[in-house]
C-alpha positions as a printed Julia matrix, in Angstrom:
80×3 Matrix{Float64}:
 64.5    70.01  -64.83
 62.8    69.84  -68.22
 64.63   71.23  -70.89
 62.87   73.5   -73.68
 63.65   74.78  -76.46
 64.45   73.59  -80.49
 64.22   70.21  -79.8
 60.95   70.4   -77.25
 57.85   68.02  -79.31
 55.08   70.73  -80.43
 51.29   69.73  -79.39
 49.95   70.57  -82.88
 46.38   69.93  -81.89
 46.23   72.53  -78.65
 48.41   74.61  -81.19
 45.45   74.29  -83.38
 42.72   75.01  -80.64
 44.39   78.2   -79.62
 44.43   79.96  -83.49
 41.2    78.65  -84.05
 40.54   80.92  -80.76
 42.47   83.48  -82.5
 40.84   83.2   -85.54
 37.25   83.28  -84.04
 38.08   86.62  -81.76
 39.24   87.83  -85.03
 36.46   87.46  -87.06
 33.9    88.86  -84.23
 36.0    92.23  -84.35
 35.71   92.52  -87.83
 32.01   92.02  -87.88
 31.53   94.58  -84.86
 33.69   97.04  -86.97
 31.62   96.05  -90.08
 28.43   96.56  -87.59
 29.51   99.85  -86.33
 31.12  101.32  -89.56
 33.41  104.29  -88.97
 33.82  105.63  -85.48
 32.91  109.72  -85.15
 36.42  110.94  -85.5
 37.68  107.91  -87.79
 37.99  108.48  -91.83
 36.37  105.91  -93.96
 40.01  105.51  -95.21
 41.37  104.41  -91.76
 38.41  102.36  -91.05
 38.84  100.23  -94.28
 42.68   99.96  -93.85
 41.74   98.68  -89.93
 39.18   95.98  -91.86
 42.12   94.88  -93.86
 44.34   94.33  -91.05
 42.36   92.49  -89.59
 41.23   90.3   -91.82
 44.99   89.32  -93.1
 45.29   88.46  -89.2
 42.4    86.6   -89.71
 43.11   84.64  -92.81
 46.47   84.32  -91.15
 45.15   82.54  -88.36
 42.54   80.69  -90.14
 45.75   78.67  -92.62
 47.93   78.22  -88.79
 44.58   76.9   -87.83
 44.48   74.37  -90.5
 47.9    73.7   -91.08
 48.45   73.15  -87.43
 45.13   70.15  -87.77
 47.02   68.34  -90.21
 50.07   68.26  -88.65
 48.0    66.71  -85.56
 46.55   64.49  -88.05
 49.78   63.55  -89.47
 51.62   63.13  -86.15
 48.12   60.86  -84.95
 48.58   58.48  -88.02
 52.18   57.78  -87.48
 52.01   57.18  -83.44
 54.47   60.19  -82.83
């Protein structure tokens, strides 16, 4: 039986794959939203708050993405 938990090794570079996933899905709802503009019952004010979520979920995403390459990167250089 494998064990998980604190002490299970992390696979930084499908770590990275999947937010860069994230991060792409992300950025296609925000241009559909941006395509569409406000929906018939939707105020501009909602609609621009819903933008704004979104895109701190994106930029979110985007820095895991990144931060999650260099840790593959790191963990690459040093044979770990």
């Amino acid at each position: 039986m494998t064990q998980t938990g604190i002490w299970e090794r992390f696979d930084f570079g499908r770590m990275a794959e999947d937010a860069g996933r994230e991060r792409d899905r992300l950025m296609g709802i925000i241009r559909r939203r941006r395509d569409q503009g406000p929906r018939d019952r939707e105020s501009f004010m909602d609609w621009d708050q819903g933008n704004r979520r979104y895109y701190a979920m994106y930029l979110e995403q985007r820095r895991n993405a990144m931060e999650f390459q260099r840790r593959a990167r790191e963990r690459g250089a040093y044979g770990a």
